[in-house]
mmCIF file of the C-alpha atoms, coordinates in Angstrom:
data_MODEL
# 
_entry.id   MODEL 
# 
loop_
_atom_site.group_PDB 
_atom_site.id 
_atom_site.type_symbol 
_atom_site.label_atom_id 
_atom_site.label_alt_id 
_atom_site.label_comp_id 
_atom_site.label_asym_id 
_atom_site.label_entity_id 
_atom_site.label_seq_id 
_atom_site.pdbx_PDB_ins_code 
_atom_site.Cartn_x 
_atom_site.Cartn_y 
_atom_site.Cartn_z 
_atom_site.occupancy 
_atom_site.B_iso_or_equiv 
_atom_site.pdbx_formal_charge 
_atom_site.auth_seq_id 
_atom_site.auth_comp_id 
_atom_site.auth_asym_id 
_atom_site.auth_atom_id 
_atom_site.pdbx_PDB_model_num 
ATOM 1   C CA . UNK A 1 1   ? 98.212  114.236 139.017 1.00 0.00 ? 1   UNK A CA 1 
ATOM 2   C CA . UNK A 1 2   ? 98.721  117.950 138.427 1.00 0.00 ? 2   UNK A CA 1 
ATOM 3   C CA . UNK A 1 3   ? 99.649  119.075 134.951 1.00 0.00 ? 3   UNK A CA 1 
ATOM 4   C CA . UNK A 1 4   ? 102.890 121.367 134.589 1.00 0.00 ? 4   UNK A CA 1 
ATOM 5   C CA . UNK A 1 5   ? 102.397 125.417 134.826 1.00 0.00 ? 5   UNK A CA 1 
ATOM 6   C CA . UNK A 1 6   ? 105.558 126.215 134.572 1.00 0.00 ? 6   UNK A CA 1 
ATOM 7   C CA . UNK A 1 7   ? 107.450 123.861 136.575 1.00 0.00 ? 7   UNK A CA 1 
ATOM 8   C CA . UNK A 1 8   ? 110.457 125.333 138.602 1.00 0.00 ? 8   UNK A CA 1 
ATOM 9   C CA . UNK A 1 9   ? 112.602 122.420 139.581 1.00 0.00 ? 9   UNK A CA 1 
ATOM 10  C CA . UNK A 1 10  ? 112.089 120.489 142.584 1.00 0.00 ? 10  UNK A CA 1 
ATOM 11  C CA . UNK A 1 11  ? 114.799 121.079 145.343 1.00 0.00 ? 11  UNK A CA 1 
ATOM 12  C CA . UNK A 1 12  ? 114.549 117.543 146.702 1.00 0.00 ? 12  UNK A CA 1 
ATOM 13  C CA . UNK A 1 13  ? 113.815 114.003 145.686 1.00 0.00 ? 13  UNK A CA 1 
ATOM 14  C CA . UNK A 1 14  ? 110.161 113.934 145.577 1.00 0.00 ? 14  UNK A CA 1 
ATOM 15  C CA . UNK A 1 15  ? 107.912 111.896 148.104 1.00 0.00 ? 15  UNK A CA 1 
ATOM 16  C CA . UNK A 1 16  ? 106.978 108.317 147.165 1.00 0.00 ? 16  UNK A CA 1 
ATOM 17  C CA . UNK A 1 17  ? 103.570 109.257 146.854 1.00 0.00 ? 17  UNK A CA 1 
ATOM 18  C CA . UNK A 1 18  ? 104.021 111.669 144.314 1.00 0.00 ? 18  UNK A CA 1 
ATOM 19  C CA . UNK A 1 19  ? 105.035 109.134 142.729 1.00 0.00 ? 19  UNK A CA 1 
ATOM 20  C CA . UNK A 1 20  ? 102.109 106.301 143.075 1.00 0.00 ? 20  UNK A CA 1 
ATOM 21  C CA . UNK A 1 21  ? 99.995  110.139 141.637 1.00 0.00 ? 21  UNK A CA 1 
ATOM 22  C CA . UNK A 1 22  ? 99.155  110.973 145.071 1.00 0.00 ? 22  UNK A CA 1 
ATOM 23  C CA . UNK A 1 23  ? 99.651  114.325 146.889 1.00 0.00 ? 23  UNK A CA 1 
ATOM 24  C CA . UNK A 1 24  ? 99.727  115.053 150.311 1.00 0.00 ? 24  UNK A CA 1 
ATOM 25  C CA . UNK A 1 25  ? 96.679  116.454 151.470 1.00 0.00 ? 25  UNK A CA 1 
ATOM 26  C CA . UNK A 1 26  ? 98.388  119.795 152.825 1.00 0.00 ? 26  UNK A CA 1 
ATOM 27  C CA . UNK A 1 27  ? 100.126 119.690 149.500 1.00 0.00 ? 27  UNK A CA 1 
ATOM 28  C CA . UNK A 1 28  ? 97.185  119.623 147.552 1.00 0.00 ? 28  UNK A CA 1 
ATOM 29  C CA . UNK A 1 29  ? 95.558  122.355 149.774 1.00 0.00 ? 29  UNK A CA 1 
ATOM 30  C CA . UNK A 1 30  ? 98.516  125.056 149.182 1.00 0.00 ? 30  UNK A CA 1 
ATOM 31  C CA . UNK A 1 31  ? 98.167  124.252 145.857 1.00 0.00 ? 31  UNK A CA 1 
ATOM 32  C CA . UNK A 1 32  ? 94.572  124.482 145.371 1.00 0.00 ? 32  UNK A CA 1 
ATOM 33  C CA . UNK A 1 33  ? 94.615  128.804 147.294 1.00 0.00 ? 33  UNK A CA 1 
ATOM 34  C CA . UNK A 1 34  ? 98.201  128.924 144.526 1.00 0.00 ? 34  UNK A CA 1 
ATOM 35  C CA . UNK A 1 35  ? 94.941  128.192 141.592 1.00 0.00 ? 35  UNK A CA 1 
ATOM 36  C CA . UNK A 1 36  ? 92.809  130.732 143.337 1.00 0.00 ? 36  UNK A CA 1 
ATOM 37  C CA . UNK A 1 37  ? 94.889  133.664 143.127 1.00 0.00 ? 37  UNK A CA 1 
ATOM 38  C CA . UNK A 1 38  ? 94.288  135.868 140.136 1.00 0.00 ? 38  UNK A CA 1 
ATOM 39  C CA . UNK A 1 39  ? 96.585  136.661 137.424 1.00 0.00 ? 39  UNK A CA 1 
ATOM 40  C CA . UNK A 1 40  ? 98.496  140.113 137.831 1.00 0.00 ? 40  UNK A CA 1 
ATOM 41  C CA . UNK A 1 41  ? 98.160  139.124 141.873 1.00 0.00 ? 41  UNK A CA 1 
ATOM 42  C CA . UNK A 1 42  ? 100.324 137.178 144.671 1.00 0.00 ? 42  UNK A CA 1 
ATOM 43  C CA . UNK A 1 43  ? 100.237 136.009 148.048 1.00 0.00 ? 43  UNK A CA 1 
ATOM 44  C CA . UNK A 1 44  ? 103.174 135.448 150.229 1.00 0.00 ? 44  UNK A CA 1 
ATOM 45  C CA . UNK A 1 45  ? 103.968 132.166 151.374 1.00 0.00 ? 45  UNK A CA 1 
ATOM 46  C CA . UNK A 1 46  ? 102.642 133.205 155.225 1.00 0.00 ? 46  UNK A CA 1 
ATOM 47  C CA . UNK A 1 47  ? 99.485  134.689 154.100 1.00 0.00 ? 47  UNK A CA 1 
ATOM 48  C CA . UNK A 1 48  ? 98.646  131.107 151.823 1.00 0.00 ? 48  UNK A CA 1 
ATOM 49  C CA . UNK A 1 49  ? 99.496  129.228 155.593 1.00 0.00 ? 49  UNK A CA 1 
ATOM 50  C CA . UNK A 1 50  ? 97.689  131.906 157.539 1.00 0.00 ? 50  UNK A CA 1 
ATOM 51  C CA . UNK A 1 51  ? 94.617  131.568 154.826 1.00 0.00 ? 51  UNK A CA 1 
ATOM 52  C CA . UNK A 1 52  ? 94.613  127.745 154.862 1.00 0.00 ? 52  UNK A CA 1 
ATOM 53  C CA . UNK A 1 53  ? 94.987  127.676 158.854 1.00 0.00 ? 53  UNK A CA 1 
ATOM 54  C CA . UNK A 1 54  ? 97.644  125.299 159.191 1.00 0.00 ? 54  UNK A CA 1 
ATOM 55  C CA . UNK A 1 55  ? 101.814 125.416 158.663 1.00 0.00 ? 55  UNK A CA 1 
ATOM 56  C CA . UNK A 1 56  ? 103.847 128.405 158.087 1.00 0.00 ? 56  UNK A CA 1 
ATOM 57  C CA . UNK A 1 57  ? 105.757 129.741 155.276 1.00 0.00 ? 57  UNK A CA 1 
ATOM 58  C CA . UNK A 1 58  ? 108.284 127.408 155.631 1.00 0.00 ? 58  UNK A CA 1 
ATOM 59  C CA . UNK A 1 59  ? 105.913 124.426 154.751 1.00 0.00 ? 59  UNK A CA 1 
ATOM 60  C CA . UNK A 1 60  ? 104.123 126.663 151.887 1.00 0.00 ? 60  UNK A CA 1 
ATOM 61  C CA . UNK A 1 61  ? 107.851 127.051 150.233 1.00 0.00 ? 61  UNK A CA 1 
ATOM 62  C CA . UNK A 1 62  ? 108.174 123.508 150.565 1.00 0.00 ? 62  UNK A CA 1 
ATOM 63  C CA . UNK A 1 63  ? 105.433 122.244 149.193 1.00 0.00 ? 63  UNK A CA 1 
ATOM 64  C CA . UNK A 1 64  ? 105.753 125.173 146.440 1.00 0.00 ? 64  UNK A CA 1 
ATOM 65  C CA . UNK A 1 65  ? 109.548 123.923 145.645 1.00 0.00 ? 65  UNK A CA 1 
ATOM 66  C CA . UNK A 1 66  ? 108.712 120.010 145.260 1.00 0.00 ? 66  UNK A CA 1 
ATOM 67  C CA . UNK A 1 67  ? 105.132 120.456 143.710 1.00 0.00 ? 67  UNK A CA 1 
ATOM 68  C CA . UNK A 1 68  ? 104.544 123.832 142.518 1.00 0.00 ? 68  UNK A CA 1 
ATOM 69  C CA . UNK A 1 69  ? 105.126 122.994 139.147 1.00 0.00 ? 69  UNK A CA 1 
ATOM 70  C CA . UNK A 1 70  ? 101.629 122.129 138.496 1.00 0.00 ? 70  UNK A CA 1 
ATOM 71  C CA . UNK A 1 71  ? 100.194 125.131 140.005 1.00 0.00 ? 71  UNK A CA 1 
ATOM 72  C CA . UNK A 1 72  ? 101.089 129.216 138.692 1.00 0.00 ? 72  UNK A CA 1 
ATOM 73  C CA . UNK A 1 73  ? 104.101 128.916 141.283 1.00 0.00 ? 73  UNK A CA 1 
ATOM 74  C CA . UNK A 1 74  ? 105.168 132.507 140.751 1.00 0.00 ? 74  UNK A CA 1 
ATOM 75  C CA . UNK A 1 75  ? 102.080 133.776 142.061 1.00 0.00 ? 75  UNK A CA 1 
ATOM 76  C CA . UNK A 1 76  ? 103.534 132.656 145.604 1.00 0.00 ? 76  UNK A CA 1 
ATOM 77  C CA . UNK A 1 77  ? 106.691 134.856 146.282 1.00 0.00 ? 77  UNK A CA 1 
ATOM 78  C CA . UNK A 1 78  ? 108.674 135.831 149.520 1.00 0.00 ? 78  UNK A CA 1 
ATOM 79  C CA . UNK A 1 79  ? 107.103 139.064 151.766 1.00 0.00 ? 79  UNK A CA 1 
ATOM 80  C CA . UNK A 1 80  ? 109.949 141.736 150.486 1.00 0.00 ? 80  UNK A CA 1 
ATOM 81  C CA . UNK A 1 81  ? 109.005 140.793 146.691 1.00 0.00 ? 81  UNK A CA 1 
ATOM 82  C CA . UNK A 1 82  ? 112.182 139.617 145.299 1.00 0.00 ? 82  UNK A CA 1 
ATOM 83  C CA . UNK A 1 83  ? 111.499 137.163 142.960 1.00 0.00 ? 83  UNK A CA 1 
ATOM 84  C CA . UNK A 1 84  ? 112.695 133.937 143.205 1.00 0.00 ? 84  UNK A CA 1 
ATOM 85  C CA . UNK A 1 85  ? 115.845 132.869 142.873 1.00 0.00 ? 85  UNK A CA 1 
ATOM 86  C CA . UNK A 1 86  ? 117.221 131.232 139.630 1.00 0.00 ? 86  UNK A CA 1 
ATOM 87  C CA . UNK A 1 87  ? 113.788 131.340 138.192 1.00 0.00 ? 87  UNK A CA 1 
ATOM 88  C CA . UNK A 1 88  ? 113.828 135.542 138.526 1.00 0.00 ? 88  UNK A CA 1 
ATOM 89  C CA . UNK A 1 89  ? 113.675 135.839 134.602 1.00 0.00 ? 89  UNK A CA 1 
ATOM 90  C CA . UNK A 1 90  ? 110.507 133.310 133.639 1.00 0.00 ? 90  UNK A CA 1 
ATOM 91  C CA . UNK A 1 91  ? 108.822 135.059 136.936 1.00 0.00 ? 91  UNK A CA 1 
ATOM 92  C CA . UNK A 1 92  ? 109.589 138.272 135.396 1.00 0.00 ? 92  UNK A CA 1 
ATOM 93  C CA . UNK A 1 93  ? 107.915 137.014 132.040 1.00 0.00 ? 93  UNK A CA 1 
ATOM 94  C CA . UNK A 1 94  ? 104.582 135.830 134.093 1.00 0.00 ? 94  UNK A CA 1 
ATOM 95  C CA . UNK A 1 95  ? 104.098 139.272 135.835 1.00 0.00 ? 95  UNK A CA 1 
ATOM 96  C CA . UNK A 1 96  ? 104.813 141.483 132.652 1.00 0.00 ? 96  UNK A CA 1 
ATOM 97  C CA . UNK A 1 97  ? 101.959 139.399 131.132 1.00 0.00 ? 97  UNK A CA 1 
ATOM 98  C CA . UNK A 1 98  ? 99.740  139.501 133.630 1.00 0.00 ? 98  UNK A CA 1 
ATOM 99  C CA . UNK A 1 99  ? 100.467 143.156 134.080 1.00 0.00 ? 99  UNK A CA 1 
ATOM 100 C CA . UNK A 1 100 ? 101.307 142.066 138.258 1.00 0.00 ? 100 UNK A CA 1 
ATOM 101 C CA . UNK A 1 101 ? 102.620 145.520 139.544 1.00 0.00 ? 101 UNK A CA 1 
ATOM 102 C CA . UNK A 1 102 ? 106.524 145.418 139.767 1.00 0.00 ? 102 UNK A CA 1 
ATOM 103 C CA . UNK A 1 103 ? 108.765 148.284 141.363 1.00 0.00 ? 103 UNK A CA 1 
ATOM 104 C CA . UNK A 1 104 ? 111.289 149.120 138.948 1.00 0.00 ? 104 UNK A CA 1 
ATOM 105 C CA . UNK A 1 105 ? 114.836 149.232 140.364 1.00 0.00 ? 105 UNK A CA 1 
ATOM 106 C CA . UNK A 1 106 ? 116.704 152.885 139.321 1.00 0.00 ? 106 UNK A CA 1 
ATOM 107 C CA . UNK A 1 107 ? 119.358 154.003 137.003 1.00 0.00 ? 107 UNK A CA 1 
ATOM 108 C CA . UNK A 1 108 ? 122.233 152.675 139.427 1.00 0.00 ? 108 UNK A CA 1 
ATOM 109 C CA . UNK A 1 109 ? 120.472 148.984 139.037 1.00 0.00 ? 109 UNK A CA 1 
ATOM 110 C CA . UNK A 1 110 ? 120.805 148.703 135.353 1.00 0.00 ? 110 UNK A CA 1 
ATOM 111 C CA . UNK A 1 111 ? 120.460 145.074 134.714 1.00 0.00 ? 111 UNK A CA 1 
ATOM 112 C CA . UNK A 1 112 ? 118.469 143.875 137.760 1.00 0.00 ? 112 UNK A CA 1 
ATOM 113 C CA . UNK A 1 113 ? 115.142 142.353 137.900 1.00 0.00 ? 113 UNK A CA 1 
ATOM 114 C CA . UNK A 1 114 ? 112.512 144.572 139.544 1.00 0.00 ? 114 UNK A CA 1 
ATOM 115 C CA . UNK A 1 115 ? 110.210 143.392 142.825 1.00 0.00 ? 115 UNK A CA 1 
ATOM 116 C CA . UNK A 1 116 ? 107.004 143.250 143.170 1.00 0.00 ? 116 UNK A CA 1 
ATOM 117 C CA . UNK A 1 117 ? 105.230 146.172 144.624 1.00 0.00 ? 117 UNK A CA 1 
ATOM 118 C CA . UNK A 1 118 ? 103.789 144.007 147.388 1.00 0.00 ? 118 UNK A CA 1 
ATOM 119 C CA . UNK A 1 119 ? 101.599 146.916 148.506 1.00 0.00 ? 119 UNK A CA 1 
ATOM 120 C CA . UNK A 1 120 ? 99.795  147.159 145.009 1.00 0.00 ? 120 UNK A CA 1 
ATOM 121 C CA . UNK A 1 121 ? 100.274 143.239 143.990 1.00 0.00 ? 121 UNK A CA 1 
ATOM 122 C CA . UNK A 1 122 ? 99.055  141.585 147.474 1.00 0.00 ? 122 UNK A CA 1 
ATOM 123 C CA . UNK A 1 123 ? 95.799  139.380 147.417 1.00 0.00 ? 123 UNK A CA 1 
ATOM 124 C CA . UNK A 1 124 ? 93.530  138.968 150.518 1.00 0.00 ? 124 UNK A CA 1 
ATOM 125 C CA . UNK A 1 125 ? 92.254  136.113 149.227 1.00 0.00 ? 125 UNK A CA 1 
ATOM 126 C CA . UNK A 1 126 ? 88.814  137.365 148.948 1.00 0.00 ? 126 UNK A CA 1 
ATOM 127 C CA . UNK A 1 127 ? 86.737  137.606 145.791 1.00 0.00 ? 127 UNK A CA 1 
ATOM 128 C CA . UNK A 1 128 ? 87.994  141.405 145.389 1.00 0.00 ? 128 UNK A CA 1 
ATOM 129 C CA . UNK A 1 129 ? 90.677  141.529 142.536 1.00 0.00 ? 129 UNK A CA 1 
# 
């Protein structure tokens, strides 16, 4: 079993074989290209499907929401680089530490969280960093 990385809460009950310490095996796999991707860097959750061959981003979010506690879960964000929802803050906290490039909102959005600068922030999933 997985130890926590910052564990967002799980959306759903989780899977009985979570439970007997057991991942799926697609599970494991999203969870295993969330481990490769460097700090300061994300991948959406279609390009960890499209590397891994299999599922969509649908099925990455899943897997992200009931197991991505174990894994650096903020490293795997939606294509338009808001950050996720209800857990916008610790994200925040993750990227300003790992120095992951944000876009910083103007004057007239005093108060809301930045997005990523997808552009600058993206990993291929190559070696390059």
């Amino acid at each position: 079993m997985r130890e926590s990385a910052g564990e967002p809460p799980a959306h759903a009950e989780e899977p009985a074989a979570e439970s007997a310490g057991e991942l799926p095996a697609y599970a494991e796999r999203v969870l295993d290209v969330a481990d490769r991707i460097p700090p300061g860097r994300v991948m959406t959750y279609g390009d960890v499907a499209e590397w891994l061959g299999e599922g969509g981003p649908r099925q990455v979010g899943r897997v992200m929401s009931l197991y991505g506690g174990a894994a650096p879960w903020w490293r795997v964000v939606r294509s338009d680089g808001t950050l996720l929802p209800g857990h916008e803050l610790r994200a925040l906290g993750h990227y300003r530490e790992e120095g992951t490039p944000l876009r910083e909102r103007g004057p007239a959005a005093d108060g809301h969280v930045p997005r990523l600068d997808m552009r600058r922030a993206r990993w291929d999933g190559t070696g390059e960093q």
